[in-house]
Coordinates of C-alpha atoms in Angstrom, one line a residue:
Chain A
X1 CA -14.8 -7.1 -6.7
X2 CA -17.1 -4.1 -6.9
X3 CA -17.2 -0.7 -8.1
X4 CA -19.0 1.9 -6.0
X5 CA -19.0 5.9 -6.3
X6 CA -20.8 8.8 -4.6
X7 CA -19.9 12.2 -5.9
X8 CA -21.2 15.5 -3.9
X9 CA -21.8 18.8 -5.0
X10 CA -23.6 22.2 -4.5
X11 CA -26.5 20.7 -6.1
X12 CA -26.8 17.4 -4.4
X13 CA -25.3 13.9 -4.1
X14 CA -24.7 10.9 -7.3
X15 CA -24.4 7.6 -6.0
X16 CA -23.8 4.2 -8.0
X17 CA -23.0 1.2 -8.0
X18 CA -22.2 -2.2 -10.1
X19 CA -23.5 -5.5 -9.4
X20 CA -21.4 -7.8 -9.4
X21 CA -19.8 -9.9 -7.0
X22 CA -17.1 -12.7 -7.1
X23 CA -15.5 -15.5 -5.1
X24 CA -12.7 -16.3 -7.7
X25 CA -13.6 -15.9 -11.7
X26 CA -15.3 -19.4 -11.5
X27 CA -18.1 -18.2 -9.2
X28 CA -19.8 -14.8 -10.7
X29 CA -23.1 -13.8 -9.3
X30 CA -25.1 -10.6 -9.5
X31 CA -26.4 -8.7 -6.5
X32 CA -27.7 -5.2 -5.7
X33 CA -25.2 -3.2 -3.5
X34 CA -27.5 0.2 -4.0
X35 CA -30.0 0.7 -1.5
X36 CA -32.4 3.7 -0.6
X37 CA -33.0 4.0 2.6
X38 CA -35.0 7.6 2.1
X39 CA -38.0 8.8 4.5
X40 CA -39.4 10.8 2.0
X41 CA -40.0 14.3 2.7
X42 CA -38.0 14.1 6.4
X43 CA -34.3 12.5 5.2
X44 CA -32.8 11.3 2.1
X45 CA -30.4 8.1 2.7
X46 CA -28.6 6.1 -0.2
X47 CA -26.3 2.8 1.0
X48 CA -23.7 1.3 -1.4
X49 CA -21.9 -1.4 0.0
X50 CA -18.6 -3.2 -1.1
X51 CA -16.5 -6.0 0.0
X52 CA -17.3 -9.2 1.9
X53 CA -21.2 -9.9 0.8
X54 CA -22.2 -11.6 4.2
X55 CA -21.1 -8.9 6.0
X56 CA -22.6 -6.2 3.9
X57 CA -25.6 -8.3 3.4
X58 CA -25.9 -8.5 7.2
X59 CA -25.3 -4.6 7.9
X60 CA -28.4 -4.0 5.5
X61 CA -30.4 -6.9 6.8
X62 CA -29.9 -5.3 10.8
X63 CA -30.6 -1.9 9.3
X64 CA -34.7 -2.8 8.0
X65 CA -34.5 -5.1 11.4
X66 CA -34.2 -1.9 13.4
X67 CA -36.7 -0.3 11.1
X68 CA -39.2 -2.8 11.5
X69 CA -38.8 -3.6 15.4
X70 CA -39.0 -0.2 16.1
X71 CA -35.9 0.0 18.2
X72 CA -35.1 3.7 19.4
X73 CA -32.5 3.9 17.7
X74 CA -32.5 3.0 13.9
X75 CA -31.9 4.6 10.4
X76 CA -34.8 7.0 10.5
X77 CA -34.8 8.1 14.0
X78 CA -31.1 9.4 14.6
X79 CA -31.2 13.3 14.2
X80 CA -28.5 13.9 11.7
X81 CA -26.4 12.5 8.9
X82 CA -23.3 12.0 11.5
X83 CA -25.0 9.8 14.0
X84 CA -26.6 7.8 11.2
X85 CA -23.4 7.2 9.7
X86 CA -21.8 6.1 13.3
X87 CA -24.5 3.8 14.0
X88 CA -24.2 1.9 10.6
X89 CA -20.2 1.6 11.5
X90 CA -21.2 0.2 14.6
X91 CA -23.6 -2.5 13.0
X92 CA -20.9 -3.0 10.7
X93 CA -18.4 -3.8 14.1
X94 CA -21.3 -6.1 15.6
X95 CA -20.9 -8.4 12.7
X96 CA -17.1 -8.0 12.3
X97 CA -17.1 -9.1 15.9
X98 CA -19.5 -11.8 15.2
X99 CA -17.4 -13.2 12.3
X100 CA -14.3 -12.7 11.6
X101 CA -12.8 -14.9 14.0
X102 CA -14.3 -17.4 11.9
X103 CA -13.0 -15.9 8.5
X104 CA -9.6 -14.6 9.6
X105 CA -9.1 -18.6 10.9
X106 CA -9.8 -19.7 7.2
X107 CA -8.1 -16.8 5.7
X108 CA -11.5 -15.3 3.7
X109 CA -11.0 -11.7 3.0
X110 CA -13.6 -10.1 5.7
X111 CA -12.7 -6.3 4.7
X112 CA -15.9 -4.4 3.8
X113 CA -16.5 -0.7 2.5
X114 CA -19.8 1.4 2.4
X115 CA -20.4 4.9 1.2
X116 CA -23.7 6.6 2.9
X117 CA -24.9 9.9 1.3
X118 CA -28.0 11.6 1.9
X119 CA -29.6 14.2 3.4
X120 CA -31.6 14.9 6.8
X121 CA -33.8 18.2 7.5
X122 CA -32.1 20.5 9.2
X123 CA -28.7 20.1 7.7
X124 CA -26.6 19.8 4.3
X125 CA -26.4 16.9 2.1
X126 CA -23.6 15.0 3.4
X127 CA -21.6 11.8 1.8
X128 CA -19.5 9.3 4.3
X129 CA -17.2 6.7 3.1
X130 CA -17.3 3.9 6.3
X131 CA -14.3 1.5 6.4
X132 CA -14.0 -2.4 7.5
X133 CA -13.4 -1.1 11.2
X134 CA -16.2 1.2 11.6
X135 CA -14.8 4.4 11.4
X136 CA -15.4 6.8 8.3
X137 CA -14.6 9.9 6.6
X138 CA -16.7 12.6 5.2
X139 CA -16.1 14.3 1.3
X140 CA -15.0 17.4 1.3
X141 CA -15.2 20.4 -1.0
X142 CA -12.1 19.5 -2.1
X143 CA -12.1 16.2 -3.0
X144 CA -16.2 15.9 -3.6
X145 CA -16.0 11.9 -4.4
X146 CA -15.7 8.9 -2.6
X147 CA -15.0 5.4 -4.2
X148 CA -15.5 2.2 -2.9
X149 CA -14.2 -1.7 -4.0
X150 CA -11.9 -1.6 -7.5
X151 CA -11.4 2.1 -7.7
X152 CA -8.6 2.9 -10.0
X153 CA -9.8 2.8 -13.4
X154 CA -12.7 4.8 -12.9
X155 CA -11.2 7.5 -11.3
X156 CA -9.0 9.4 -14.0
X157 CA -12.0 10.8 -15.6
X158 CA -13.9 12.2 -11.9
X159 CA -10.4 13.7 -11.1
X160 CA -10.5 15.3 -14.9
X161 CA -14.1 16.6 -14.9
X162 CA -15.8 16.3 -11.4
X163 CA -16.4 20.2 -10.3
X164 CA -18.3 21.3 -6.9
X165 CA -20.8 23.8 -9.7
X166 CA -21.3 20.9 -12.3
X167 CA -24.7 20.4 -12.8
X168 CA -26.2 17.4 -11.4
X169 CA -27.2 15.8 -14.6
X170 CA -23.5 16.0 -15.5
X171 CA -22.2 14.4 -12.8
X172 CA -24.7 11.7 -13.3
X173 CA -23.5 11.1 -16.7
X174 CA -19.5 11.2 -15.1
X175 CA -20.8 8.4 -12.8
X176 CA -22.0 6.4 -15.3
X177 CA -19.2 6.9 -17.4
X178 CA -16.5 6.1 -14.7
X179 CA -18.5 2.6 -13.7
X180 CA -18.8 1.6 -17.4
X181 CA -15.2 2.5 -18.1
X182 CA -14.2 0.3 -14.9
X183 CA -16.7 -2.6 -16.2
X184 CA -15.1 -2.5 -19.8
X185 CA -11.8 -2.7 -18.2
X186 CA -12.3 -5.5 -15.5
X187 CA -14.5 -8.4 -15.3
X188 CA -14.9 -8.2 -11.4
X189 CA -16.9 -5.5 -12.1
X190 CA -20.4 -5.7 -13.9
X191 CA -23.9 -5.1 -14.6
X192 CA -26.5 -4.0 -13.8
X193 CA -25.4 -0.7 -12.4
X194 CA -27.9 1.2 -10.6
X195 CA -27.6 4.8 -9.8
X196 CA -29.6 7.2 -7.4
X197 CA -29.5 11.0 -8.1
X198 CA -30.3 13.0 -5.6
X199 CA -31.3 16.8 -5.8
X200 CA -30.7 19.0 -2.4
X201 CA -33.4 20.3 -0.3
X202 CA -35.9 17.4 -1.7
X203 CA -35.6 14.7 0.9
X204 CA -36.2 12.0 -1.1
X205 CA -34.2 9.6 -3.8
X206 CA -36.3 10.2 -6.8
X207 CA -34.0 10.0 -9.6
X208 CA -33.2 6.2 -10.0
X209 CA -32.0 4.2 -12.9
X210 CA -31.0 0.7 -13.6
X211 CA -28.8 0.0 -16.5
X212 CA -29.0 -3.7 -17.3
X213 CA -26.3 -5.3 -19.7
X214 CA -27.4 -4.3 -23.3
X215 CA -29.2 -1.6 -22.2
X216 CA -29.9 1.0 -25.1
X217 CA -28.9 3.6 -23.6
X218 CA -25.9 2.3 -21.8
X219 CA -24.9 0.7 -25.7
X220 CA -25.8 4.6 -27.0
X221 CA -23.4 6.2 -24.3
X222 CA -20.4 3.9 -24.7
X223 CA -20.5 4.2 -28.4
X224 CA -20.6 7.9 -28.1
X225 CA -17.8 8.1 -25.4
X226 CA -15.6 5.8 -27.3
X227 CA -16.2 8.0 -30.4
X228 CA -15.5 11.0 -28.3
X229 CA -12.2 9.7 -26.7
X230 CA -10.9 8.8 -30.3
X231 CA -11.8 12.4 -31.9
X232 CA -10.1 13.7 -29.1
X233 CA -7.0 12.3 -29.6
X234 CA -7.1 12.4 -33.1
X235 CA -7.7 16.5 -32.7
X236 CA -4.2 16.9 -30.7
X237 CA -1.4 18.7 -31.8
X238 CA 0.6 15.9 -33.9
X239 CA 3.9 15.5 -31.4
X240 CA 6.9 17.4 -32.1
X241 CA 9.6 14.3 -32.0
X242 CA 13.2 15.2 -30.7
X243 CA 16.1 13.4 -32.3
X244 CA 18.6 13.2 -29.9
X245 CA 18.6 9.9 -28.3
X246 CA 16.7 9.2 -24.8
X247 CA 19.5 6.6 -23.8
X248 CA 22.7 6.2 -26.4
X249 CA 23.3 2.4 -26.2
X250 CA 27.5 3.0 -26.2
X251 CA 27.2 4.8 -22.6
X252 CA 26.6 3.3 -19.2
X253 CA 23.0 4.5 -17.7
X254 CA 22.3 7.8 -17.2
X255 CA 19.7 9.8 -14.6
X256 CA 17.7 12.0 -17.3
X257 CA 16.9 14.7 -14.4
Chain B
X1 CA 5.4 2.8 -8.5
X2 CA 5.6 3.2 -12.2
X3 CA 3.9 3.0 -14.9
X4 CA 5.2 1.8 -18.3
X5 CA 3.1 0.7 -21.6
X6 CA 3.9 -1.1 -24.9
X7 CA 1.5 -1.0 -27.8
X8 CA 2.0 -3.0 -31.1
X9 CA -0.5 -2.5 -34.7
X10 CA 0.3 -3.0 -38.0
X11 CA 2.3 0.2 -38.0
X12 CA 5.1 -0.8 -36.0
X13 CA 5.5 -0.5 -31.7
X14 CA 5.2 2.8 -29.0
X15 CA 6.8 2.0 -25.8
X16 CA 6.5 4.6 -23.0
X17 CA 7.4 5.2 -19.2
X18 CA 7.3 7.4 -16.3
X19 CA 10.6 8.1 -14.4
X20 CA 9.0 7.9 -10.9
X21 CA 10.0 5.5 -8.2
X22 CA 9.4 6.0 -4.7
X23 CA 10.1 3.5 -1.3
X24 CA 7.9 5.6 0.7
X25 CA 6.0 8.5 0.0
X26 CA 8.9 10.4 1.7
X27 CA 11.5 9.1 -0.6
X28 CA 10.5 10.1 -4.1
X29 CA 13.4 10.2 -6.8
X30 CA 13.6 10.3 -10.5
X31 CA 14.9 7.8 -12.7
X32 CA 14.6 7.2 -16.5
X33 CA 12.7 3.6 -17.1
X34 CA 13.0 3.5 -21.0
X35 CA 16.6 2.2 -22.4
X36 CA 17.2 2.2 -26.3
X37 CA 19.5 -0.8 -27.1
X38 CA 19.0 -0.7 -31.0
X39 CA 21.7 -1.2 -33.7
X40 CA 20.6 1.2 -36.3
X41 CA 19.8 -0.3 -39.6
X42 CA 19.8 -4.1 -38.1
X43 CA 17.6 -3.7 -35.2
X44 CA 15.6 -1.8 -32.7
X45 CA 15.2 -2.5 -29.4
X46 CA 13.7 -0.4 -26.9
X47 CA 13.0 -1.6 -23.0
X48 CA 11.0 -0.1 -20.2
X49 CA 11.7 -1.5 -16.4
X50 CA 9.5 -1.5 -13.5
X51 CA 9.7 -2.5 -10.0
X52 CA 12.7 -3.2 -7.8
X53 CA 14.8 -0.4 -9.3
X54 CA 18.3 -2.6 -8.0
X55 CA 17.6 -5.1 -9.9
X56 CA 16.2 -3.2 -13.0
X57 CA 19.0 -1.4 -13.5
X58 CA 21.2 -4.3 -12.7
X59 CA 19.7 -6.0 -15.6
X60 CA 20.5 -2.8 -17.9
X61 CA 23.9 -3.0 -16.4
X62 CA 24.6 -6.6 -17.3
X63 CA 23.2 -6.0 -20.9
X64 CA 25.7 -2.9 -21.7
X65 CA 28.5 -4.8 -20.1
X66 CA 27.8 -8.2 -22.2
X67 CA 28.0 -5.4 -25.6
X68 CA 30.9 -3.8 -24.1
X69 CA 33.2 -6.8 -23.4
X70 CA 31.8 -8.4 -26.6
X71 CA 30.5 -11.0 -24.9
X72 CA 29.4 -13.7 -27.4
X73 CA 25.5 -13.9 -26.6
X74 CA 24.5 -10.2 -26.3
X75 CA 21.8 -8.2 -27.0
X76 CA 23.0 -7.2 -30.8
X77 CA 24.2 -10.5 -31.6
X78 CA 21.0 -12.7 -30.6
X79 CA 19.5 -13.6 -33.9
X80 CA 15.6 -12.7 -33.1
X81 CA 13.4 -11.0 -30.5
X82 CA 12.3 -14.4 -29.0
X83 CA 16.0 -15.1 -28.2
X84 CA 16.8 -11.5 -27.0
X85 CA 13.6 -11.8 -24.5
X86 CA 15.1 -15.0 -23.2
X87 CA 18.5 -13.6 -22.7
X88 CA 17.2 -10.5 -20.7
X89 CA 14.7 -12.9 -18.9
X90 CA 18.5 -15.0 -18.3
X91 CA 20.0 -11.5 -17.0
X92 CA 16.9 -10.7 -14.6
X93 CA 17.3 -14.3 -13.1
X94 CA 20.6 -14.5 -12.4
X95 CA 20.3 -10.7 -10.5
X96 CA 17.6 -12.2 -8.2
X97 CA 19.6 -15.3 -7.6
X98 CA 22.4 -12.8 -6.6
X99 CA 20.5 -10.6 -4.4
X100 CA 16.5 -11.9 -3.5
X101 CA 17.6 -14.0 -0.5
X102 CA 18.8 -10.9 0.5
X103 CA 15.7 -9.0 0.0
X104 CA 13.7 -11.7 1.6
X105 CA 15.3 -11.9 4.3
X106 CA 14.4 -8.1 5.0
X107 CA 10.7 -8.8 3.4
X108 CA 11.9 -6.6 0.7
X109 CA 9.8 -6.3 -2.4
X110 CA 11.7 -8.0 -5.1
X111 CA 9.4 -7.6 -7.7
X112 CA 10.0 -6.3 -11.3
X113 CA 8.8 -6.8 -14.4
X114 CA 9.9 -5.3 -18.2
X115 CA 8.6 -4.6 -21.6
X116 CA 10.6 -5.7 -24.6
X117 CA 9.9 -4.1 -28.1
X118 CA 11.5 -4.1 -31.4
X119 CA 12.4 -5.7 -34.7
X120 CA 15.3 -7.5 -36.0
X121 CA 15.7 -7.7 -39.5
X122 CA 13.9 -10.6 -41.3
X123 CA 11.3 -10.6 -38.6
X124 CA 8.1 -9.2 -37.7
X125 CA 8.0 -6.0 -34.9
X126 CA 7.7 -7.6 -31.6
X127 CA 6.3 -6.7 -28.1
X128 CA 7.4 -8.9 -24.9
X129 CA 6.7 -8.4 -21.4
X130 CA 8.9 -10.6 -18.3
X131 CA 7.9 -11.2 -15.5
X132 CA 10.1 -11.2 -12.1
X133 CA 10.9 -14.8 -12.7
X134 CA 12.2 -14.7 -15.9
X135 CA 9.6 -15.9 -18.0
X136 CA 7.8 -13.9 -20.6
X137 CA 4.2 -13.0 -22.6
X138 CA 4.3 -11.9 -25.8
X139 CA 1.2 -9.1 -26.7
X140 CA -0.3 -10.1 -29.9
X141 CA -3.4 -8.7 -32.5
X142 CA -6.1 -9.7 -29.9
X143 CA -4.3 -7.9 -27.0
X144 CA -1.9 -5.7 -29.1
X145 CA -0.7 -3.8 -26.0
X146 CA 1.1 -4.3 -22.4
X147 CA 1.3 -2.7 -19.3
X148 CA 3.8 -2.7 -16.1
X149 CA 3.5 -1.1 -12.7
X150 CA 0.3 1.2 -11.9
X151 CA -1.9 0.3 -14.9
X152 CA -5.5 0.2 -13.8
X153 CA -5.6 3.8 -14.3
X154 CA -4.8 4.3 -18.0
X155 CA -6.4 1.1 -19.3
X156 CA -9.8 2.3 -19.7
X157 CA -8.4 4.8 -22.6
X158 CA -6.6 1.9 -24.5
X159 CA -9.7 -0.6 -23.7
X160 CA -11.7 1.6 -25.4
X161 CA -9.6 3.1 -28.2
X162 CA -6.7 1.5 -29.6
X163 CA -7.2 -0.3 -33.3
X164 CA -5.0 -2.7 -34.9
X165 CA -5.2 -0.2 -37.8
X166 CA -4.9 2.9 -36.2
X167 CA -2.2 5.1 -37.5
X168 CA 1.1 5.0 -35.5
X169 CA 0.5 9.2 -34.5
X170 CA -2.8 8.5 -33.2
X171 CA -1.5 5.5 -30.8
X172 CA 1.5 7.4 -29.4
X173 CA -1.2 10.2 -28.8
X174 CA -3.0 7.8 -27.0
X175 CA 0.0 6.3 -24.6
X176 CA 0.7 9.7 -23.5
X177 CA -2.4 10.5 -22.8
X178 CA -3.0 7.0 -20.8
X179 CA 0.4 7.8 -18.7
X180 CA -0.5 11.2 -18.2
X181 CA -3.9 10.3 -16.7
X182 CA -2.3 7.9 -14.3
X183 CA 0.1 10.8 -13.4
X184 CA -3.2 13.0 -12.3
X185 CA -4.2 10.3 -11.0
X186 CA -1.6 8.7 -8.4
X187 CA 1.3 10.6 -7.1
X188 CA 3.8 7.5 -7.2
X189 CA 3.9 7.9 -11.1
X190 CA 5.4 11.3 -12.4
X191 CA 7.4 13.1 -15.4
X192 CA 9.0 13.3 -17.5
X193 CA 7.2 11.1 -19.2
X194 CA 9.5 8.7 -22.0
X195 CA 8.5 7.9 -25.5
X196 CA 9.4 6.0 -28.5
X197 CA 7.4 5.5 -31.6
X198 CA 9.1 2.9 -33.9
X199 CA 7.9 2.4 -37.4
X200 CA 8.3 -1.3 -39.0
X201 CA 10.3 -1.8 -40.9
X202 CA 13.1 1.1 -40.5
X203 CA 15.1 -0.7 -37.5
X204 CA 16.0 2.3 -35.8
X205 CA 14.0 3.8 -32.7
X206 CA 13.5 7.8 -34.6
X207 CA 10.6 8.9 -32.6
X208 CA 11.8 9.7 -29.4
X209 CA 9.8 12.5 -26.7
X210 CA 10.7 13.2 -23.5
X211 CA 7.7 15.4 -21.6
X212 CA 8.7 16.9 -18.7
X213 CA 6.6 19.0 -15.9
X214 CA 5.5 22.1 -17.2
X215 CA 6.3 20.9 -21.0
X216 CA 4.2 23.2 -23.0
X217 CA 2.8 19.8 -24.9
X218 CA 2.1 18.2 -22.3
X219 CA 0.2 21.0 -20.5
X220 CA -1.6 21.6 -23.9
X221 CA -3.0 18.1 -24.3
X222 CA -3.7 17.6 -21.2
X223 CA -6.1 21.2 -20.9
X224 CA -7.2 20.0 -24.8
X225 CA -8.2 16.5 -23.1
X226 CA -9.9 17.6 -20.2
X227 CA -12.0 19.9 -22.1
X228 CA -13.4 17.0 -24.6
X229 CA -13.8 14.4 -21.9
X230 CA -16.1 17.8 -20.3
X231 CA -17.6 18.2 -23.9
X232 CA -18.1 14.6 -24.1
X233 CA -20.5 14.1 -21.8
X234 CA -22.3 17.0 -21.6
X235 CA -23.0 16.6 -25.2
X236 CA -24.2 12.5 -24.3
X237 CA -28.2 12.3 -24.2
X238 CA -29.8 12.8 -20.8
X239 CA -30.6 10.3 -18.3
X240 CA -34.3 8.5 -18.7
X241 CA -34.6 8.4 -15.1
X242 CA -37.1 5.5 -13.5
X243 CA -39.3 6.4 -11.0
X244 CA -40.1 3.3 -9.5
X245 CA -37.7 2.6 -6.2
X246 CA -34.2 0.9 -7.0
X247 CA -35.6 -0.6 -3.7
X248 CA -38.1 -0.1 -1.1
X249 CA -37.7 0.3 2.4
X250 CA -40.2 -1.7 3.8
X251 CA -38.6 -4.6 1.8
X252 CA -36.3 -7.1 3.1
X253 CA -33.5 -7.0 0.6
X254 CA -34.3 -8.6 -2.7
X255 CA -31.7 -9.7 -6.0
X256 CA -32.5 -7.6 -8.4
X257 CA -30.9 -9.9 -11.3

């Protein structure tokens, strides 16, 4: 599995990613699934992928391909977020085409996820989730994240904290937090996470970071969250117990509501 | 879904559970999940059911009717928790033999699963979970809890929390707070929330809670935990961000590991 999160807000877009990747718990290996696509100066573009690895692998390998050929149309030509994030979908379909018969005879899992969030001149930051099939959605005010590969355990604390007026730096540290919670929780999931911070109206993905297993500062932060999570709990009201019985073992079963 | 926890430490066992289940999104009801079958003074036994709710509460069923009719293996006459886990394994197996082919045939999800906690006297407390075929895990010091249903949400905060040692408050504290954030979280788990906090050694299930929507305590911790997850990480150190590219664009993709 995978774990990858973009969060947007009024002050610009977090993305992050883990790195690890798995075909059953007997083969482990690490791999980047961040990568910064940025003209800098003109358009801003971050790509985290999840999901089958040849597949994603091949998206990003026909995405510098374009780049590189010079074809008309490629990552830093197309004039706005929207068309970039349609014409990745549709390199994601040329390979889905190209493969999946093969996978789907063999039964290999060919789905595929990839969040794109950046920034072109002209327009707002935007942040696109694109699916196996091609097609994506776009975060919204109201729900300003988008996850990607084993989402669940992570996502308690962006749906406690996450606001659209959070400073950046905060959601950074959210990001961070929801990945190491997910990596602490599920071995599919591991390091080194790398995360891209990116600032609106700069047009270029200068605030990077790679957190490598026994990092300091990753070690720092998980002590201090766990510490914080235990105070917390440990400053609640105590519980006020009720006495009557939930369920009286003499009666047949009862609907409490 | 549902979402139902067992934690054991030195202290003695909390068992809680949601009262959601749903077979659709459009066909949402409530149901209690967390059944008290102890014999005061002898023994406590508390269970928590997930899954197929026909079958669930035909197990329940069977196990009142065997103590009814005084039926000569029942729950209160089993002499310790490893037998009593067996015969409620028995009970679930003979309801799927009764009714799975049924359920097959329709591609019905038969699944269940239940958590088993308590202590008879002249044994340690005890915490069991069985699966839908009958068989059973038992959670012990390395692993000292157990989860049913939805549990990838609420497993970072007992990952990262729960102690052996910890007093018996501080972990019930801790299982509400784990069901309630997989309540924010996902709509197929919802209130009231069930709860039992069972000391060793007094064979009688005293601590019982029942949280409903809008409970006062519930809406207090939940603003009280929200506000120190915020607190948490603002107060963490800042990010040392790296300058040089997570990676370039003029690169073919490289490992970073």
């Amino acid at each position: 599995m995978t774990y990858c999160l973009g969060i947007i807000n009024r002050f610009g877009i977090v993305l992050a990613a883990d790195s690890r990747t798995n075909a059953g718990v007997d083969y482990i290996s690490t791999y980047n699934k961040l990568f910064d696509f940025s003209l800098p100066g003109e358009r801003a573009i971050v790509i985290c992928t999840s999901g089958n690895l040849s597949i994603t692998q091949g998206v990003i390998n026909r995405l510098h391909r374009d780049l590189q050929s010079q074809e008309e149309l490629n990552i830093h030509s197309l004039p706005n977020m929207y068309e970039v994030t349609r014409y990745i979908g549709s390199k994601l379909r040329q390979i889905q085409d190209q493969d999946r018969p093969w996978l789907e005879r063999d039964r290999i899992d060919f789905h595929c996820s990839l969040l794109v969030g950046g920034q072109i001149r002209g327009e707002a930051p935007q942040l696109y989730l694109i699916y196996t099939q091609g097609n994506f959605i776009q975060a919204t005010l109201e729900t300003p994240f988008l996850q990607i590969g084993e989402t669940k355990y992570g996502k308690p604390i962006l749906d406690r904290t996450l606001t659209y007026d959070m400073p950046l730096e905060a959601v950074a540290k959210c990001a961070l937090l929801s990945i190491d919670s997910t990596m602490k929780s599920n071995i599919s999931v591991g390091p080194p996470i790398n995360l891209v911070m990116y600032e609106a109206g700069t047009f270029m993905a200068r605030q990077k970071l790679q957190l490598r297993l026994g990092d300091p500062y990753l070690a720092k932060i998980r002590k201090l969250w766990e510490d914080s999570l235990r105070r917390a709990f440990e400053s609640m009201p105590n519980i006020e117990w009720q006495h009557p019985p939930v369920e009286d073992n003499q009666q047949e079963d009862i609907l409490i509501d």
